[in-house]
Short mmCIF file of C-alpha atoms in Angstrom, two decimals:
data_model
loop_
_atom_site.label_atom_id
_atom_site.label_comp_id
_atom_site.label_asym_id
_atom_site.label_seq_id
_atom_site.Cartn_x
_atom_site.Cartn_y
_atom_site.Cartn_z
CA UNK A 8 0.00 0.00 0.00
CA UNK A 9 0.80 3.32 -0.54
CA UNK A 10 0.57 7.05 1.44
CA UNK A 11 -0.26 10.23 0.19
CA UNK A 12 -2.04 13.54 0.82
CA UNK A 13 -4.58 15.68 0.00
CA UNK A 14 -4.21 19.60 0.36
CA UNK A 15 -7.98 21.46 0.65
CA UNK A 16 -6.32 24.48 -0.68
CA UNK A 17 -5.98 26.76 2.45
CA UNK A 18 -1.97 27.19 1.95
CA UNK A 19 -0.86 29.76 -0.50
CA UNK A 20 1.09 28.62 -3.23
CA UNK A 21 4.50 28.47 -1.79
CA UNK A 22 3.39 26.53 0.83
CA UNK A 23 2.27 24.27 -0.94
CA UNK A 24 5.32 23.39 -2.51
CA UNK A 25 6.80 23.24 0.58
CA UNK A 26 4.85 20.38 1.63
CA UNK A 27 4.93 18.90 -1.81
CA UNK A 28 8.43 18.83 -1.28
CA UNK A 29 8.54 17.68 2.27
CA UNK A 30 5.79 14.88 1.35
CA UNK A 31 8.51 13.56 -1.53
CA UNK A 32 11.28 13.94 0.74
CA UNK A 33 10.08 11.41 3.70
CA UNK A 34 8.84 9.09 1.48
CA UNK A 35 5.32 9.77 0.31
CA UNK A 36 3.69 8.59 -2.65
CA UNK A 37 1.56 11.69 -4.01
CA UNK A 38 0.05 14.79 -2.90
CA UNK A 39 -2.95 15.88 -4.53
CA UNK A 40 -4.68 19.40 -4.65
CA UNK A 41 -8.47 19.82 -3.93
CA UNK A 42 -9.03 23.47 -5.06
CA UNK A 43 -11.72 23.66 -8.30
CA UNK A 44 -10.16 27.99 -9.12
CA UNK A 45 -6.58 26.52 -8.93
CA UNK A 46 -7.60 23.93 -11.15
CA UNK A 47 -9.33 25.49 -13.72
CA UNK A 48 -6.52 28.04 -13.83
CA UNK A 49 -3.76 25.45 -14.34
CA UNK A 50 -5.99 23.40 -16.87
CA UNK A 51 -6.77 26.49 -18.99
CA UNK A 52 -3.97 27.84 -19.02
CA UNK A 53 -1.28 24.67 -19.66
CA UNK A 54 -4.05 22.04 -20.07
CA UNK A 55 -3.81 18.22 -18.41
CA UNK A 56 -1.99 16.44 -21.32
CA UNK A 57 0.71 19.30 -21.42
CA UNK A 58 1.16 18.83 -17.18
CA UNK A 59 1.43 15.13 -17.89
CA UNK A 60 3.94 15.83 -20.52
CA UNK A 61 5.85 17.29 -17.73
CA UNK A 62 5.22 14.81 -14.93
CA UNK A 63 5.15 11.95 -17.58
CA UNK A 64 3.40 8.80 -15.26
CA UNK A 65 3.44 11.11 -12.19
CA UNK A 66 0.35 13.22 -13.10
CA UNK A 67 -3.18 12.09 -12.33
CA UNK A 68 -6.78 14.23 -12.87
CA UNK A 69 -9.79 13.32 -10.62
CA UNK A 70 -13.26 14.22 -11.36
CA UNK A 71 -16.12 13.72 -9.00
CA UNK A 72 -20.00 15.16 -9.16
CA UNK A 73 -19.08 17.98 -6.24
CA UNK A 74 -20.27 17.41 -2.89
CA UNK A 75 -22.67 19.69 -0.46
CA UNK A 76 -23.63 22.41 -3.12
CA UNK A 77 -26.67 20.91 -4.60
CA UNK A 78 -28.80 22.74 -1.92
CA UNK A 79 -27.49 26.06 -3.18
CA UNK A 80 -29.40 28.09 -5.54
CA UNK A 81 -27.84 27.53 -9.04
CA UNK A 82 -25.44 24.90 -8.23
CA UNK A 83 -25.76 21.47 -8.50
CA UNK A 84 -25.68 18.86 -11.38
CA UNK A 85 -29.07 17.38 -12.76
CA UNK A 86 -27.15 14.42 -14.61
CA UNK A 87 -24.09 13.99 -12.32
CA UNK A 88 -23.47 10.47 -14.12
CA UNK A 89 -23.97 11.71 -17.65
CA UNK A 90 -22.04 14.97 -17.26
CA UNK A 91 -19.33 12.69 -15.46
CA UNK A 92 -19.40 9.69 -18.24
CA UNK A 93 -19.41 12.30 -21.30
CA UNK A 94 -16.34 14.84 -19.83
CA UNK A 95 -15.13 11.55 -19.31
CA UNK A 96 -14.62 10.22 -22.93
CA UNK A 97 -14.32 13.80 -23.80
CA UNK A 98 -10.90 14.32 -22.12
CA UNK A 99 -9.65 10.64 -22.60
CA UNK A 100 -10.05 11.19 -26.52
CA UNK A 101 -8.55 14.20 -27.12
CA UNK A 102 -5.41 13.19 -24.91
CA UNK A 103 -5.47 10.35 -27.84
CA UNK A 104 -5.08 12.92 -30.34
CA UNK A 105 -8.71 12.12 -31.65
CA UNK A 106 -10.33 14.97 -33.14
CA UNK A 107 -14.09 14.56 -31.51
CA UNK A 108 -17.70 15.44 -31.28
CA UNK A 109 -20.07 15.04 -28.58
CA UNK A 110 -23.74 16.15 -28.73
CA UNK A 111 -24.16 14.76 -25.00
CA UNK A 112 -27.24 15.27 -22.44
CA UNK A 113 -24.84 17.30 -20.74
CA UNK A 114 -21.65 18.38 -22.86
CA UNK A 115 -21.50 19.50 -26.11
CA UNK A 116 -19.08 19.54 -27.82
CA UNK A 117 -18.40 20.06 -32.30
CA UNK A 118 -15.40 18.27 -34.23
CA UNK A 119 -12.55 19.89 -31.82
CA UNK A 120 -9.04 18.73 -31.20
CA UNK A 121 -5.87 19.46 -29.68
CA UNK A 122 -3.55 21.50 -31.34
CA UNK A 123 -0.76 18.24 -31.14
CA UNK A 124 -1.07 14.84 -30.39
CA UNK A 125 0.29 14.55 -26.46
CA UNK A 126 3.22 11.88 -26.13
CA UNK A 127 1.98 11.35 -22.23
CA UNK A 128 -1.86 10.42 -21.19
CA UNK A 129 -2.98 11.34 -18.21
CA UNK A 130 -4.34 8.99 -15.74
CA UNK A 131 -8.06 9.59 -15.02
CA UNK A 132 -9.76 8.75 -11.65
CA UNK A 133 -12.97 9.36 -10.87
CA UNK A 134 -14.17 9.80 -7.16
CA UNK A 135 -17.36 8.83 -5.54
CA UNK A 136 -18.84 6.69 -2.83
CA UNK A 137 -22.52 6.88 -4.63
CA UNK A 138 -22.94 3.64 -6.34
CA UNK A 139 -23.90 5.06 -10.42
CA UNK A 140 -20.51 6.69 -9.96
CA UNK A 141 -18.74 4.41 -8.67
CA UNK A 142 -20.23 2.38 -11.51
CA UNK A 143 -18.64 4.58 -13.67
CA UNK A 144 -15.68 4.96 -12.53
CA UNK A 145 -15.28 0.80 -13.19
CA UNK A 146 -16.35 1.16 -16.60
CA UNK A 147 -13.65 4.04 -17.70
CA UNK A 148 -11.10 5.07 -15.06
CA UNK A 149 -7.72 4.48 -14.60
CA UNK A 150 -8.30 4.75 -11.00
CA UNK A 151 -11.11 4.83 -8.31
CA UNK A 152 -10.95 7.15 -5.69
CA UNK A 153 -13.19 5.48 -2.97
CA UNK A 154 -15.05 8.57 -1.02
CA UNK A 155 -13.20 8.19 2.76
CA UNK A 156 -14.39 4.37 3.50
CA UNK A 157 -11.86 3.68 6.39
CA UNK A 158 -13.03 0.24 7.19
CA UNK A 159 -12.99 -2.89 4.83
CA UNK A 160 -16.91 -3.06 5.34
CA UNK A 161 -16.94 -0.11 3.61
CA UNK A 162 -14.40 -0.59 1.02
CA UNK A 163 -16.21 -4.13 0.09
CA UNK A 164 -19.27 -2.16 -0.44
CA UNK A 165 -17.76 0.50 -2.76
CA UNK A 166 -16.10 -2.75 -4.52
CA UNK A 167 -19.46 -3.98 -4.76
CA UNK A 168 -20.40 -1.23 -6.95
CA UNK A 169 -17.28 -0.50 -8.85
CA UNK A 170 -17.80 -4.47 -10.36
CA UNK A 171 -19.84 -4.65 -12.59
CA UNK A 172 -18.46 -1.71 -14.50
CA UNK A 173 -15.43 -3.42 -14.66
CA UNK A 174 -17.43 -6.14 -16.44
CA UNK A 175 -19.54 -4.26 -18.55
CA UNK A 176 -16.61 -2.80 -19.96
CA UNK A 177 -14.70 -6.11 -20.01
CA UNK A 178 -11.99 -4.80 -17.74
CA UNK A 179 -10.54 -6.77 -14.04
CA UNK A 180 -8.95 -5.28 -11.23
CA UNK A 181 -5.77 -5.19 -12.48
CA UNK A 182 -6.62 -2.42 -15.03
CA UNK A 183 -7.94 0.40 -12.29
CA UNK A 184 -6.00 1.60 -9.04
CA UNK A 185 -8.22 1.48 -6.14
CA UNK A 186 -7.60 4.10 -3.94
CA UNK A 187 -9.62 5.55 -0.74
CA UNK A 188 -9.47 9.43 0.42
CA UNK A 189 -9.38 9.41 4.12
CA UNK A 190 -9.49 12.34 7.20
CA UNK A 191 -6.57 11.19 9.44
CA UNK A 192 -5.48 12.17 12.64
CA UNK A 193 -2.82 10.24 14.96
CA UNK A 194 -3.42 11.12 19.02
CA UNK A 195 -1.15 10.59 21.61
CA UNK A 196 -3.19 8.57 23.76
CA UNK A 197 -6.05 6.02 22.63
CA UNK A 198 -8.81 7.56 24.89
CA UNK A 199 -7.74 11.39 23.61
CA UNK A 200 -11.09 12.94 22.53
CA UNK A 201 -11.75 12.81 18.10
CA UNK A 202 -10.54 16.14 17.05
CA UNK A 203 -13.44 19.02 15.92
CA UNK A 204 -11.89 18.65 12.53
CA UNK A 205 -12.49 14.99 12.08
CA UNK A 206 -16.19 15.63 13.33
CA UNK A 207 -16.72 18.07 10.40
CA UNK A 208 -15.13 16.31 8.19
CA UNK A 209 -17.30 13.12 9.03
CA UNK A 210 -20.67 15.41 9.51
CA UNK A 211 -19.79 16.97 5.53
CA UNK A 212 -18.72 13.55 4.41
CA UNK A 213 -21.76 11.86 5.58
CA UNK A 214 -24.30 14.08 4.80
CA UNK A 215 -23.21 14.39 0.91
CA UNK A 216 -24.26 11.07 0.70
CA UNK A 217 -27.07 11.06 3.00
CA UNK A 218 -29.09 8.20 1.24
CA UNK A 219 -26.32 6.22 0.48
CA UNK A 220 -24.86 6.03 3.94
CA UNK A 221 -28.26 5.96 5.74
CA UNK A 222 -28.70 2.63 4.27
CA UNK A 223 -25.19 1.42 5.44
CA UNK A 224 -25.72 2.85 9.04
CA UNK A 225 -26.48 -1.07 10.41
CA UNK A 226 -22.99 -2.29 9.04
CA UNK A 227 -21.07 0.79 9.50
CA UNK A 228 -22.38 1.94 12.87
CA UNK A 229 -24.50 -0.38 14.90
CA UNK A 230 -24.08 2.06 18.17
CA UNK A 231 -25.86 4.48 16.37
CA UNK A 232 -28.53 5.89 18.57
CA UNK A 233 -31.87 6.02 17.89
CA UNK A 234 -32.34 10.13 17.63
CA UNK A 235 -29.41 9.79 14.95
CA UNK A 236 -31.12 6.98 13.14
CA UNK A 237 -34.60 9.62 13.71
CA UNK A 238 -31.98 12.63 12.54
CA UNK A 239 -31.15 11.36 9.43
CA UNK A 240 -34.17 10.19 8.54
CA UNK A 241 -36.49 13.61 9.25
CA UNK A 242 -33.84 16.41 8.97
CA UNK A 243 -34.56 18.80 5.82
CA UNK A 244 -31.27 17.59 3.59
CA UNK A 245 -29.49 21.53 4.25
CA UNK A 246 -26.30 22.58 5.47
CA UNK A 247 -27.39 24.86 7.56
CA UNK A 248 -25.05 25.40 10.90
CA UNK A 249 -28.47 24.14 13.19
CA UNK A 250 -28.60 21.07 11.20
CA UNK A 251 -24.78 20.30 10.97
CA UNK A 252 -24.44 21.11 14.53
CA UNK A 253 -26.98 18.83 15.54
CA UNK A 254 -25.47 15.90 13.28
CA UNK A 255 -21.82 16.54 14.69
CA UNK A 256 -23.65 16.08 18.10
CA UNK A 257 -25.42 12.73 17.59
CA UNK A 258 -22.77 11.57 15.55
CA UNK A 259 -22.22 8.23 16.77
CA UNK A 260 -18.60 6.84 17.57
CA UNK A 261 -19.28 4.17 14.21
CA UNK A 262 -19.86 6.69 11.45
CA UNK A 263 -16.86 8.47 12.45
CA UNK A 264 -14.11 5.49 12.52
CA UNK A 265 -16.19 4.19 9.64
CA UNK A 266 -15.08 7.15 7.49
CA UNK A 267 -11.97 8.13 8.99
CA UNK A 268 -9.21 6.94 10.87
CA UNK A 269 -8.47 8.55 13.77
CA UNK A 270 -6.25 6.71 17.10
CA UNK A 271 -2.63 5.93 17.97
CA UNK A 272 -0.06 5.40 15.55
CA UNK A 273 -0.18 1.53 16.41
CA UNK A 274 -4.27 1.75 15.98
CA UNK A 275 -3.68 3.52 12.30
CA UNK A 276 -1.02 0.93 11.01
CA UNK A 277 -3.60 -1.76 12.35
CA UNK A 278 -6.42 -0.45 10.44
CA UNK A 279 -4.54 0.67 7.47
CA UNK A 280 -3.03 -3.17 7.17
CA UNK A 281 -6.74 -4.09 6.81
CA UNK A 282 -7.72 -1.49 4.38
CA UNK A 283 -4.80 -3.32 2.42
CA UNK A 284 -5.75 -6.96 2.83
CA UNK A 285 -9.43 -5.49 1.53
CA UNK A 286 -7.94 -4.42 -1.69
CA UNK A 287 -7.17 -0.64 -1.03
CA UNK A 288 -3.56 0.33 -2.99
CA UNK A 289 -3.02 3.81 -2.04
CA UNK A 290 -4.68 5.55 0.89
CA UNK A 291 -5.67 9.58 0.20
CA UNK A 292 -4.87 11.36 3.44
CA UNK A 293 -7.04 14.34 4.29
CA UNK A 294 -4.65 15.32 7.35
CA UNK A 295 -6.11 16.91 10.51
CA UNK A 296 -3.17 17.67 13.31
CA UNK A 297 -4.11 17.50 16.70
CA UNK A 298 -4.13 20.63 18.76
CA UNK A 299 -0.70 22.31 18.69
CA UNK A 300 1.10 20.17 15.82
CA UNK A 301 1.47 22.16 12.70
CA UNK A 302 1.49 19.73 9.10
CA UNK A 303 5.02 19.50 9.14
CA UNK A 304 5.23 17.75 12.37
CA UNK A 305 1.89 16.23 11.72
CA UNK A 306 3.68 14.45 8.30
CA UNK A 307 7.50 13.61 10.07
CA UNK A 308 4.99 11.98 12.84
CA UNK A 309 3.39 9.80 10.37
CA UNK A 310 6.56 9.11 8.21
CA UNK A 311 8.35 8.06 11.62
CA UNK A 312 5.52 5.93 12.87
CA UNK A 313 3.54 4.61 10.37
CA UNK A 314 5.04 5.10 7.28
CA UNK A 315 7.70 2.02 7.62
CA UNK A 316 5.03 -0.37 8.62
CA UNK A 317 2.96 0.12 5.22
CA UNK A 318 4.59 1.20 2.64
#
C-alpha cells in the first residue's frame, strides 16, 4: 500500500510546494490538490496532457460530481453520471489525439481537437462513494478514488459497486487503481477525545451522501442511537449550521471510525493493514493535526511511525 495527501487548498502557493516537497522527501507517494479555481486556472492555461507531458506517469486528474452544493441556488448537477461519463470520454479522446464530437445530455461539444497529439496520457480517476458513480468509474477510469471508506466493510461495499463496470466494460482489477481518500489524525493517547476537525469532516462527508450512507448505518455503525437513526431520517437535507451542529452532536462513535481513521499510531497501522488486505492500494490522506502540531510535524509523525510499517 501506498501514502499520500490531499491539500484542501488553504496554503498559499508556496506553501504548498513546501509540503509537496517535504511529502517527496520522507517518502510519500503523491500529494494531490483539492481546489476547483486553482484547477481550472492550471488546466486552462497549460491544459492536463501538457502537465502530464511534464510529470510523464506522475500526473493524475480526478473528477467527482461535487459534494454539499446541490442545496445552493444555481449549483448542482441534474445528470451527475452523464455529465461525469461524457467529460469523461471527452478528455480521454482528445489526450489520444482524436479529433471529436459530442452532442451529449450534458456536454457538447463540435469536431474539436488538440492543437498536437500529447506523447503522455494522463491517468483519469474518478471519485465517488454513490454507487452510479462508482459504476462509472469501473467502466472508464484508470483509477477509483473510494469517497473516505476507512473500514474494509466499507471498502467491500464501494467494490461492490465498482464491479460490474469493470465487467460491462470487459476490464478486471488489475486495469484500475483502487484508492480511498481518508481524514486522518494520529493522538497521543487512545482515549484522547476525536478532534473538531475529524467531526466536520465526518458530519460533511456523511451528509453528501445522505441516502447512500443511511442505508449502510447497520454495518457501518450499529451504536448508532436512535435520535441519529430519527436525525437522518427527518432532517430537511441543508447545510445549515443548526442542522450540521446537531449531526456533529449525535454523531455516533461508528460513522466516524467508519469514514476516517483517527487513534494511535499503532491503531492507524492496524487499520490501514486491513484497508490493504481489503484491496485498497493507495490511501488519500485528508490530514487533521491535533491541537498544537502544525502539518510538518503532523507528516515527520506519520513518516516516523507509520510510514515504515505500510509502505
Amino acid at each position: 500500500m501506498e501514502l499520500s495527501f490531499a491539500s484542501l487548498g488553504a496554503e498559499p502557493g508556496a506553501r504548498f510546494l513546501d509540503e509537496v516537497k517535504l511529502a517527496e522527501r520522507l517518502g510519500f507517494h503523491g500529494f494531490f490538490h483539492n481546489d476547483k479555481k486553482w484547477a481550472r486556472e492550471v488546466f486552462s492555461r497549460l491544459g492536463a496532457a501538457t502537465l502530464a507531458e511534464l510529470a510523464p506517469g506522475r500526473f493524475r486528474v480526478i473528477m467527482g460530481s461535487g459534494s454539499h452544493f446541490e442545496t445552493l441556488p444555481g449549483y448542482g448537477s441534474p445528470k451527475p453520471v452523464a455529465g461525469l461519463r461524457e467529460a469523461a470520454e471527452l478528455m480521454q479522446r482528445l489526450w489520444r489525439g482524436e479529433k471529436v464530437t459530442i452532442d451529449g445530455e450534458v456536454v457538447k461539444f463540435k469536431n474539436g481537437s488538440l492543437d498536437w497529439k500529447p506523447t503522455e496520457i494522463p491517468q483519469l480517476y474518478i471519485a465517488s462513494r454513490g454507487p452510479q458513480i462508482l459504476r462509472l468509474a469501473g467502466a472508464v477510469a484508470d483509477g477509483v478514488l473510494v469517497g473516505s471508506f476507512a473500514t474494509p466493510p466499507g471498502i467491500d461495499y464501494a467494490k461492490e459497486h465498482i464491479l460490474p463496470g469493470l465487467e460491462a466494460s470487459k476490464r478486471s482489477w488489475q486495469d484500475i487503481r483502487l484508492c480511498s481518500w481518508i481524514y486522518l489524525s494520529v493522538l497521543e493517547r487512545e482515549d484522547d477525545p476525536v478532534p473538531e476537525g475529524i467531526k466536520r469532516g465526518v458530519s460533511f462527508a456523511f451528509w453528501s451522501s445522505r441516502k447512500a450512507l443511511s442505508a449502510l448505518v447497520d454495518t457501518l455503525a450499529p451504536d448508532a442511537s436512535d435520535a441519529f437513526r430519527t436525525f437522518i431520517r427527518d432532517a430537511p437535507h441543508e447545510w445549515s449550521p443548526p442542522i450540521m451542529d446537531e449531526l456533529r452532536r449525535l454523531l455516533p462513535r461508528g460513522v466516524i471510525d467508519s469514514l476516517a481513521l483517527v487513534g494511535t499510531a499503532e491503531q492507524v497501522v492496524e487499520r490501514l493493514k486491513a484497508l490493504e488486505a481489503a484491496g485498497v492500494q493507495e490511501i488519500v490522506i485528508w490530514p487533521f493535526p491535533v491541537q498544537g502540531q502544525d502539518m510538518d510535524a503532523f507528516m515527520h509523525r506519520l513518516a516516523r511511525n507509520v510510514l515504515p510499517h505500510i509502505a
